[in-house]
Short mmCIF file of C-alpha atoms in Angstrom, two decimals:
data_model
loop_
_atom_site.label_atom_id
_atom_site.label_comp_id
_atom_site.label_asym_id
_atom_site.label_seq_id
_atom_site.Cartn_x
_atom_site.Cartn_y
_atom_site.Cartn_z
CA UNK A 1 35.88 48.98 -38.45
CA UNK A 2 34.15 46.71 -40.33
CA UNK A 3 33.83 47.27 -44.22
CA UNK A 4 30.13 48.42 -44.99
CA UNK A 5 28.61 46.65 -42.74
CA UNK A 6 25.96 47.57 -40.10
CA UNK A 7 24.28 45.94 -37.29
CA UNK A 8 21.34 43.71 -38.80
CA UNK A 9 17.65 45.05 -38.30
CA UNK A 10 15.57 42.77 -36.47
CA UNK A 11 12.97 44.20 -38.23
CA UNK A 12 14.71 42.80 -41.55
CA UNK A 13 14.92 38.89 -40.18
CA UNK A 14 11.87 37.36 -41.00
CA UNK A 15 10.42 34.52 -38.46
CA UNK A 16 10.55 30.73 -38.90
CA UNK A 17 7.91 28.89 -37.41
CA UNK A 18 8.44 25.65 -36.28
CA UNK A 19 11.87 26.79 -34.62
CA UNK A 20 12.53 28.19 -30.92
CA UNK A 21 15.47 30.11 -29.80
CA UNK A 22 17.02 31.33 -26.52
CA UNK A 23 20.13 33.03 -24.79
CA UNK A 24 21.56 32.92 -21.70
CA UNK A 25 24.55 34.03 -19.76
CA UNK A 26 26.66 31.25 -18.81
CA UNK A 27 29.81 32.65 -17.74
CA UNK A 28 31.98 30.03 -20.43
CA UNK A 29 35.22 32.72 -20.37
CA UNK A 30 33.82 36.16 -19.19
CA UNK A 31 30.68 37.60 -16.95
CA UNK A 32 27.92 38.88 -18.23
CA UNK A 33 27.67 38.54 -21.74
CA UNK A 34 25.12 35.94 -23.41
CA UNK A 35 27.47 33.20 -24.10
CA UNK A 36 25.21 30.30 -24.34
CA UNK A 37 22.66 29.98 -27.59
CA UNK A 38 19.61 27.23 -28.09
CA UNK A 39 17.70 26.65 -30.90
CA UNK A 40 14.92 24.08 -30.04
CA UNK A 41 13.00 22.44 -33.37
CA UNK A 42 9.57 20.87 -32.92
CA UNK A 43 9.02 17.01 -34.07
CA UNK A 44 9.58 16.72 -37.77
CA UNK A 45 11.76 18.86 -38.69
CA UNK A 46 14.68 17.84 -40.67
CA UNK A 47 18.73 19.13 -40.00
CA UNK A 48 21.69 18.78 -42.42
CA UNK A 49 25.12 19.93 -41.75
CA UNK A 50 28.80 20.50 -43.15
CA UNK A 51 31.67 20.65 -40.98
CA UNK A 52 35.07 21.95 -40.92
CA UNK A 53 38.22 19.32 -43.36
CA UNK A 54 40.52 19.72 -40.12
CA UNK A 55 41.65 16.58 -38.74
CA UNK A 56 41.69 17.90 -35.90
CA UNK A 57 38.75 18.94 -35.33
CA UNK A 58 37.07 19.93 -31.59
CA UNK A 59 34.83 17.46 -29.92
CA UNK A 60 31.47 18.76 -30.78
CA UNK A 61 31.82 18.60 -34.47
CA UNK A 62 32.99 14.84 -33.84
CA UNK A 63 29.70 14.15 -31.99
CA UNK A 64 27.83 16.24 -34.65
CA UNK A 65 28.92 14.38 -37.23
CA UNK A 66 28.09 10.88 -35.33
CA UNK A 67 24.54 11.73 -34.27
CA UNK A 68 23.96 13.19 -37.91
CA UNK A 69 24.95 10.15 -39.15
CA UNK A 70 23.29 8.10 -36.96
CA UNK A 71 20.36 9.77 -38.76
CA UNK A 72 18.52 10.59 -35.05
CA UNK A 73 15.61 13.34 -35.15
CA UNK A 74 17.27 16.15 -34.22
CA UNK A 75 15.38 18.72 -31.61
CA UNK A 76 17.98 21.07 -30.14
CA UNK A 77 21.29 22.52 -31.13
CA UNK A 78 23.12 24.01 -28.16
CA UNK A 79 26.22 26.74 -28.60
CA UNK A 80 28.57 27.81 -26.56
CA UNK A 81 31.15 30.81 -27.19
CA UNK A 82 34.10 31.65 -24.95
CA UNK A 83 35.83 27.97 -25.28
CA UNK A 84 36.34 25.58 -28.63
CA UNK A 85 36.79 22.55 -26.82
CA UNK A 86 39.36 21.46 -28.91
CA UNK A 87 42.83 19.96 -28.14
CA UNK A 88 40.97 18.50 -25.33
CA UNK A 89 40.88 14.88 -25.63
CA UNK A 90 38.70 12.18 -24.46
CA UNK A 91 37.61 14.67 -21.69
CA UNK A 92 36.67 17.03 -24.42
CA UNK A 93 33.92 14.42 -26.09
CA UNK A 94 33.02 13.54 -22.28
CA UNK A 95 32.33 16.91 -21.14
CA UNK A 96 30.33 18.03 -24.60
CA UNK A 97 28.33 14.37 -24.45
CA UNK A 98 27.29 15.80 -20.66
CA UNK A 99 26.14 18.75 -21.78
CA UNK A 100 24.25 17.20 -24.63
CA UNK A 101 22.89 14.88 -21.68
CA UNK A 102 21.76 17.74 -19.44
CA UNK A 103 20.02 19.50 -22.27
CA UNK A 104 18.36 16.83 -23.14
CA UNK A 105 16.86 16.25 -19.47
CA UNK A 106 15.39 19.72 -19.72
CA UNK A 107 13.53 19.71 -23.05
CA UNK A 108 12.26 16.06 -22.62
CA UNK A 109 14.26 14.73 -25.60
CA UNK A 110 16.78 12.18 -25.98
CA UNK A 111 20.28 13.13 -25.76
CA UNK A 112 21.55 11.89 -28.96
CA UNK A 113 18.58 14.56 -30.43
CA UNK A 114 21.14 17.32 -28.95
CA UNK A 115 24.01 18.74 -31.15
CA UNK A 116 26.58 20.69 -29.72
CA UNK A 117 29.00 23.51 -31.11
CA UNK A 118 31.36 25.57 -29.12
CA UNK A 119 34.07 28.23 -29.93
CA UNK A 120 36.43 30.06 -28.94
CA UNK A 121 40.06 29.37 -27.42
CA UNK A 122 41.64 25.98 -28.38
CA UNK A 123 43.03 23.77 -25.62
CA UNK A 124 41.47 24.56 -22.84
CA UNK A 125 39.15 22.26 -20.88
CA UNK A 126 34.99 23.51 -21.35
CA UNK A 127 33.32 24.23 -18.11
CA UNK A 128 30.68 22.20 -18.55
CA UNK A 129 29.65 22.84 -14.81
CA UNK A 130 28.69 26.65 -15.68
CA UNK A 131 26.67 25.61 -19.19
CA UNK A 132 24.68 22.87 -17.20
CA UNK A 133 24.15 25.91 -14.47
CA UNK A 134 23.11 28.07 -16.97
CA UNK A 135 20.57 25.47 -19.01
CA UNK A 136 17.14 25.96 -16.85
CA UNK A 137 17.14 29.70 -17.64
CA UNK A 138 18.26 29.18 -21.30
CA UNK A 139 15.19 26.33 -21.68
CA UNK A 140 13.15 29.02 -19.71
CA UNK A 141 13.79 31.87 -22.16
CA UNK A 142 12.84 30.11 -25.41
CA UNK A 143 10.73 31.83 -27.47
CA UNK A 144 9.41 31.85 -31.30
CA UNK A 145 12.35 32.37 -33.83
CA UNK A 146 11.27 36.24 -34.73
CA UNK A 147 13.62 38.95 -35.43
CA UNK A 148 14.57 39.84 -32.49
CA UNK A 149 15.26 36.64 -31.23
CA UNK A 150 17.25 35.85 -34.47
CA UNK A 151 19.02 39.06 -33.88
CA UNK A 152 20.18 38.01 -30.25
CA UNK A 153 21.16 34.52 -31.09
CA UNK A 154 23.26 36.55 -33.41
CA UNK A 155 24.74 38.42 -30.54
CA UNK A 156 25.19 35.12 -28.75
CA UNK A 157 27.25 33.30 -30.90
CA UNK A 158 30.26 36.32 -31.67
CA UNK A 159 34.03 35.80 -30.62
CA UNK A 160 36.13 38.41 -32.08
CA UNK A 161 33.08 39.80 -34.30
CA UNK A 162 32.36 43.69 -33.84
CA UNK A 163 29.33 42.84 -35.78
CA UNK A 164 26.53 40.65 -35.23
CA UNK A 165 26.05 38.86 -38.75
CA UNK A 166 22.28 38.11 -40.01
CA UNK A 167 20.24 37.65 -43.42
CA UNK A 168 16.61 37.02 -44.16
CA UNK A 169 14.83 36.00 -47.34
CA UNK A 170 11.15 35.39 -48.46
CA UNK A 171 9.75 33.55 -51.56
CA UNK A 172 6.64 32.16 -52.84
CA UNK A 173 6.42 28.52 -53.63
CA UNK A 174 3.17 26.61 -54.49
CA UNK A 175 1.22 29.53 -53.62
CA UNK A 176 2.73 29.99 -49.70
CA UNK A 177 5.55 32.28 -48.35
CA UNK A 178 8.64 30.52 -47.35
CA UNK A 179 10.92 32.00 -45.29
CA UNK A 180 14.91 31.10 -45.01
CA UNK A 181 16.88 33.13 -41.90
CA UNK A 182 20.25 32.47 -40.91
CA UNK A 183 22.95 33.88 -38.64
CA UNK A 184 26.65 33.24 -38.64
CA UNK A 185 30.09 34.39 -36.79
CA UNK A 186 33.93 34.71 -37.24
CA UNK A 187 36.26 37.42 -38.13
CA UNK A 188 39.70 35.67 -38.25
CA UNK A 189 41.13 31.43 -38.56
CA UNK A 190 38.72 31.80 -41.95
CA UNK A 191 39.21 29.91 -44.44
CA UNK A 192 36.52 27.54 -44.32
CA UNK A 193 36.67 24.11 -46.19
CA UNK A 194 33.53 22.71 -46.21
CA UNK A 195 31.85 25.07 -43.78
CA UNK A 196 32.44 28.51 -41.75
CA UNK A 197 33.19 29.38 -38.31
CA UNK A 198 29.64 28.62 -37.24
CA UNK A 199 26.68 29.02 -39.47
CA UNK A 200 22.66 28.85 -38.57
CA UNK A 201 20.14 29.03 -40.93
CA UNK A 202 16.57 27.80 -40.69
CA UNK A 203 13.89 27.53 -43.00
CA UNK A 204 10.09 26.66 -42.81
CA UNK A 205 9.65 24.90 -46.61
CA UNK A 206 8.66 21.74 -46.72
CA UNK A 207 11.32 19.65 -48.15
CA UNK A 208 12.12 15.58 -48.60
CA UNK A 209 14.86 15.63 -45.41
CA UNK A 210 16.94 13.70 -48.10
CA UNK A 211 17.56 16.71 -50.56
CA UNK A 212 18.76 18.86 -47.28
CA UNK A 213 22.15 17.64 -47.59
CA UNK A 214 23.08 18.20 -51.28
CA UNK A 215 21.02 21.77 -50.66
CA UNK A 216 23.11 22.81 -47.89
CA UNK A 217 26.40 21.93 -49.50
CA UNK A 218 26.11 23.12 -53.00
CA UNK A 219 25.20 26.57 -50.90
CA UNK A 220 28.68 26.48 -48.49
CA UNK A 221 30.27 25.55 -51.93
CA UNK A 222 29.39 28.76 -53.06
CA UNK A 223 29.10 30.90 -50.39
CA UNK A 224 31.41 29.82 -47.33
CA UNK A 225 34.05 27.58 -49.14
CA UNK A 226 34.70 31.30 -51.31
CA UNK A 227 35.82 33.32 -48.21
CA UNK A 228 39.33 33.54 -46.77
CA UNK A 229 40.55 36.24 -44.13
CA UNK A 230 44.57 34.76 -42.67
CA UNK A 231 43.90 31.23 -45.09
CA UNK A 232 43.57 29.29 -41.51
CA UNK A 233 40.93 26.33 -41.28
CA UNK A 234 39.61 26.71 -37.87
CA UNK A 235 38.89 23.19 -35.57
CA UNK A 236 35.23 23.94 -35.11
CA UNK A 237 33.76 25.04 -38.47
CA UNK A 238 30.08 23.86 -38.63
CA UNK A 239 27.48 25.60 -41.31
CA UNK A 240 23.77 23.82 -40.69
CA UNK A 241 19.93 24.19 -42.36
CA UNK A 242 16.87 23.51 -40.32
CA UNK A 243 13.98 22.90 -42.31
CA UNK A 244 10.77 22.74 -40.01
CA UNK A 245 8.25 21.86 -42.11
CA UNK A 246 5.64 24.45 -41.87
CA UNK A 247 5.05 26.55 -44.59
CA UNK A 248 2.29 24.57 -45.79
CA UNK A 249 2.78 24.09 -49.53
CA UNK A 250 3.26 20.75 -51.33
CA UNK A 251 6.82 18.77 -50.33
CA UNK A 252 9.79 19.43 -52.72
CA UNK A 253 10.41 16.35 -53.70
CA UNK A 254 13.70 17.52 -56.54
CA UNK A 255 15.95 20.58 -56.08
CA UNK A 256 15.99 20.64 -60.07
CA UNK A 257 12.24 21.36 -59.79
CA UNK A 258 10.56 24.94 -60.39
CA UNK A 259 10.09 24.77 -56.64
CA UNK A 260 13.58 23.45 -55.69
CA UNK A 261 15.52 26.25 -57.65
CA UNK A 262 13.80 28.58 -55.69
CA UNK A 263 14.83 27.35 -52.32
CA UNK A 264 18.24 26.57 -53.48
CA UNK A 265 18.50 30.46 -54.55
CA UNK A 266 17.18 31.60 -51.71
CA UNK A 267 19.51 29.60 -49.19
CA UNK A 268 22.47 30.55 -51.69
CA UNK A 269 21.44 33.92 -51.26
CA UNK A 270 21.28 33.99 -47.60
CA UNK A 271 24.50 31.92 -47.12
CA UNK A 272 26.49 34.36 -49.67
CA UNK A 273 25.12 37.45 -48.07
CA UNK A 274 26.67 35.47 -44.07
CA UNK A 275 29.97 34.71 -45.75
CA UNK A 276 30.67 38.12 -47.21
CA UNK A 277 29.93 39.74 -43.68
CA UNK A 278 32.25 37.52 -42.73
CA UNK A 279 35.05 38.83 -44.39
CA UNK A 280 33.55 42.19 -43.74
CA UNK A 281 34.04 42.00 -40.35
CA UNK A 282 37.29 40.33 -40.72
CA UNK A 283 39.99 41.17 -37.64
CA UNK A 284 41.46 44.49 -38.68
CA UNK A 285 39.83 44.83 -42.16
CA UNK A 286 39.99 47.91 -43.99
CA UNK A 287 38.98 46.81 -47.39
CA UNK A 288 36.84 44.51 -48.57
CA UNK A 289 38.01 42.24 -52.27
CA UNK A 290 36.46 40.03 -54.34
CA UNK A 291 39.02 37.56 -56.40
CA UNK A 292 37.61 36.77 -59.93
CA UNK A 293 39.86 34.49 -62.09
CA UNK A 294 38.27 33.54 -65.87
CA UNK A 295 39.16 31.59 -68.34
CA UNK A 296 40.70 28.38 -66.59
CA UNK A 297 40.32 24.99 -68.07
CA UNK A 298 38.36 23.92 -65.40
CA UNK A 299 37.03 25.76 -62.03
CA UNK A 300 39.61 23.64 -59.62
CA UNK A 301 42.81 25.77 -61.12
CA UNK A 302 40.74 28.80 -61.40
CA UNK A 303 40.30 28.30 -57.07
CA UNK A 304 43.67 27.40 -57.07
CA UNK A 305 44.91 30.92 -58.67
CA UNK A 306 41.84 32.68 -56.86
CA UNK A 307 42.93 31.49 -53.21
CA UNK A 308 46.76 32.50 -54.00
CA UNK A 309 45.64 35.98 -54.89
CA UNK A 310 43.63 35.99 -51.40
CA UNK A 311 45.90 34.48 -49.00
CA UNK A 312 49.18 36.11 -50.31
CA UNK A 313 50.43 38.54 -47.21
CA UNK A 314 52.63 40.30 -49.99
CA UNK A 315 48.73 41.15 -51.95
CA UNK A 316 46.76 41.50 -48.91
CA UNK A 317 49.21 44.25 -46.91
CA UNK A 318 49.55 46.04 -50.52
CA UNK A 319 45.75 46.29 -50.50
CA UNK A 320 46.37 47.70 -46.77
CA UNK A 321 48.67 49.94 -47.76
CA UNK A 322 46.90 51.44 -51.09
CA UNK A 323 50.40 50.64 -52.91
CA UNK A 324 49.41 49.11 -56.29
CA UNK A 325 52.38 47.01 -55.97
CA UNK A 326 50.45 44.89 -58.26
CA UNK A 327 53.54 42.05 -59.50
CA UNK A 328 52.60 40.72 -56.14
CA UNK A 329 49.21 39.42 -58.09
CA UNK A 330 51.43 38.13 -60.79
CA UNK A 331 53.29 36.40 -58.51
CA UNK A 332 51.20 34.85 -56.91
CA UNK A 333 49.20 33.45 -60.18
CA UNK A 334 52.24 31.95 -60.92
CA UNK A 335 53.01 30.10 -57.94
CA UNK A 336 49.43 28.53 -57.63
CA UNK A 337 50.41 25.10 -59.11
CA UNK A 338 48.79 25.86 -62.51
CA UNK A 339 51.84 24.05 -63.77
CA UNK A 340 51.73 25.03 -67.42
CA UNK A 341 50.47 28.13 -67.18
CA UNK A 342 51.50 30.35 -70.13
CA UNK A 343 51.96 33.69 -68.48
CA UNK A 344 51.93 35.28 -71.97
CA UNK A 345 48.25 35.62 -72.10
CA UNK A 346 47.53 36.37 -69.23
CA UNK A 347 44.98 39.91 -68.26
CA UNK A 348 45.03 41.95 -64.86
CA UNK A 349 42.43 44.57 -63.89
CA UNK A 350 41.61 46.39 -60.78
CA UNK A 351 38.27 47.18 -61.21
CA UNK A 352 38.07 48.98 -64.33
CA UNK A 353 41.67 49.68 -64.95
CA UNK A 354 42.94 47.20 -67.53
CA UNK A 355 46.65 46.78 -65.64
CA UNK A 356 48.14 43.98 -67.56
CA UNK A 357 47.66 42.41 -71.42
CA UNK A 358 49.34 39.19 -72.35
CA UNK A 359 51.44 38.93 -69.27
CA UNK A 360 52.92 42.34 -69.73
CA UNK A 361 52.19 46.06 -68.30
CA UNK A 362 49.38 47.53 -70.56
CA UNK A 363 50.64 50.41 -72.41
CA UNK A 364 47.44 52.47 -71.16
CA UNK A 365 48.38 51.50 -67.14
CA UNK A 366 48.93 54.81 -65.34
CA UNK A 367 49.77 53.96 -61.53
CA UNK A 368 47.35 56.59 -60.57
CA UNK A 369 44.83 55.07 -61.81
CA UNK A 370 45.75 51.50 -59.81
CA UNK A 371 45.93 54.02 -56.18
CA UNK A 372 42.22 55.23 -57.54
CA UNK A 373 41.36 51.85 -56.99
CA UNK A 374 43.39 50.62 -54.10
CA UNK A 375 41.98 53.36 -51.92
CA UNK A 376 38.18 52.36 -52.50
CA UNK A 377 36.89 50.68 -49.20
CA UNK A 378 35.52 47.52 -52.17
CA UNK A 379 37.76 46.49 -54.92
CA UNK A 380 37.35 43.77 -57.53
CA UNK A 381 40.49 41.74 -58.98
CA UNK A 382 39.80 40.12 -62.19
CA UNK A 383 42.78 37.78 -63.59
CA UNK A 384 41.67 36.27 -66.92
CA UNK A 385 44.42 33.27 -68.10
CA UNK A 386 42.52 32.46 -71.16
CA UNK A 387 42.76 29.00 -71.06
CA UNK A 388 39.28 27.96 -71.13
CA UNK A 389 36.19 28.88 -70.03
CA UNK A 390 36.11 28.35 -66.67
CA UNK A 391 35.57 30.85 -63.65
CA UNK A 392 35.27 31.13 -60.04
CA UNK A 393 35.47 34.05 -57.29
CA UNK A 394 36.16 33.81 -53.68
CA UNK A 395 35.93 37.21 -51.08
CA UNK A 396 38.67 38.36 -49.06
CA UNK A 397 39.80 41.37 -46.91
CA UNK A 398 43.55 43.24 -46.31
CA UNK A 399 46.05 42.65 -43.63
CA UNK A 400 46.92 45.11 -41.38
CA UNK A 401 48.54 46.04 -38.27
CA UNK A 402 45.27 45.34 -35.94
CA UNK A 403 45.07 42.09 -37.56
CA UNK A 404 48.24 41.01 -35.80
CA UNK A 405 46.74 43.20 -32.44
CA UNK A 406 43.55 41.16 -31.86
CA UNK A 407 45.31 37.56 -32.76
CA UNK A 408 48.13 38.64 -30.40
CA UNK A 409 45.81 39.94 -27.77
CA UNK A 410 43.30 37.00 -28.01
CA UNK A 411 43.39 35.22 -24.84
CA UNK A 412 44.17 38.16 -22.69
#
């Protein structure tokens, strides 16, 4: 079950005008479940995007990342579930390209104003045939980008969620609401670098398309890029940020403006609240943790002893197993790379239960009080190495037995 999550309210997911969505069932890997998602954009809208560090990465974020750079208008993003197509080759980009192509045919655009994204099972060729079946009823169904819509595009785009994932903000700048809405999916291969599993948010502020770029990834820096469920970097991350255009106040022409900062902390916002139902929902969670390490010289070997902590088995099936077996978070510290690392000053708490002081068991540790805490469905680990003053967090979930189930189970 997932950790304290529920089921967003449509009600909750505010509408983005300029910005059309649709669903449709295209048959991908199963019957009758709405595996095919559209968002259409009308002219002058502007789209930035981050995609997954994998080398290998599938075939639509290779063609996202050439029409992106290619700088072409953008007016549809198509998704498919059910299939990655990765590990598929020249047919791969062929068969995504065609799809792109047929899409484009049916909303009167160019093709190279399509991006695709697709996930799913790696290595296995897409059925491009059933999407390109499917397209006439998806274009058909589009429909303004309100709640419920948002909330169904949600729906669209799960694999192994149990949750649909969605988050909605609204602020005032230069005397109009702005809205930013986003959706976004995965539940296991998380550990995003650069992105998520898939990501869609949208907003209507009017923005210089140039500042979309550094806006969207200074928010996966702190939002998707601080999540890890099994430490995997999946072959199809992609995390993007429609802005339409429409709210009708002057352009933003700085993120360091008034104006700027408060798009940037409402995007941030939104992306954080997407990548912590993330981990949430991860496959077989039971509890859901939040890393903090202090005091580092500099925030790259505070991630480095953060993302130890979080992708340690040893740490994550103690968690599991409400055993405050808590060297394992010593251990793990130490084996980060932080190569001169004095493990002599070193602090440990769980929450509020001071565990270790200067790299040795505090003499007011009770183990009770550690099971207390490993118990609670939330926990916070905070390892301060007082080197500095440096900090960074990242969000992570146990390991348990189901875990191995669903990853096992996954193609059956």
């Amino acid at each position: 079950m997932p950790v304290n999550l529920t089921a967003p309210d449509p009600q909750s997911l505010h509408a983005v005008a300029g910005l059309r969505i649709a669903t449709a069932m295209a048959g991908v890997r199963k019957a009758n479940r709405r595996d095919l998602v559209l968002f259409a954009l009308d002219e002058g809208a502007a789209v930035a995007g981050v995609f997954t560090s994998n080398r290998f990465c599938a075939a639509p974020v290779q063609i996202c990342q050439r029409q992106l750079a290619a700088a072409h208008a953008i007016r549809a993003l198509l998704v498919n579930t059910g299939n990655a197509n990765a590990g598929t080759g020249a047919d791969g980009l062929a068969r995504a390209e065609r799809s792109c192509t047929a899409l484009a045919a049916q909303l009167g655009v160019g093709a190279a104003q399509v991006l695709p994204f697709s996930t799913g099972v790696i290595m296995e060729t897409l059925p491009v045939e059933r999407i390109e079946a499917a397209l006439p009823a998806l274009v058909a169904a589009l429909r303004p980008a309100n709640g419920s819509a948002w909330a169904e595009a949600a729906q669209g785009i799960m694999t192994t969620d149990t949750l649909p994932k969605a988050a909605s903000r609204q602020v005032g700048i230069g005397g109009r609401t702005v809205t930013v809405t986003g959706i976004s999916k995965g539940a296991g291969m998380i550990r995003p670098n650069m992105a998520t599993m898939l990501g869609f948010m949208a907003t209507d502020a009017v923005i210089e398309p140039a500042l979309l770029q550094p806006l969207l990834k200074e928010a996966a820096d702190l939002s998707f890029n601080r999540i890890t469920i099994d430490g995997d970097t999946s072959t199809n991350d992609a995390f993007m940020l429609m802005a339409t255009q429409r709210a009708g106040h002057a352009p933003i022409a700085a993120l360091d403006s008034p104006e700027g900062q408060v798009l940037r902390d409402a995007v941030v916002a939104v992306a954080q609240q997407l990548a912590q139902a993330i981990v949430r929902d991860g496959e077989g969670a039971t509890k859901f943790i939040t890393v903090t390490v202090q005091g580092g010289r500099d925030e790259a070997e505070c991630r480095l002893a953060a993302y130890a902590i979080a992708h340690s088995p040893l740490v994550k099936t103690a968690f599991f197993a409400s055993d405050p077996n808590l060297g394992r978070i010593l251990a793990a510290v130490g084996y980060a790379g932080i190569g001169d690392l004095d493990q002599g000053l070193i602090d440990l708490f769980l929450d509020d239960v001071h565990v270790v002081h200067e790299g040795g068991r505090h003499p007011g540790y009770r183990e009770e009080d550690g099971q207390r805490v490993m118990k609670q469905a939330e926990i916070t680990v905070r390892v301060h190495l007082h080197r500095g003053a440096a900090e960074t967090t990242v969000w992570t979930c146990d390991l348990s037995h189901d875990y191995v189930s669903i990853n096992a189970d996954y193609r059956s």
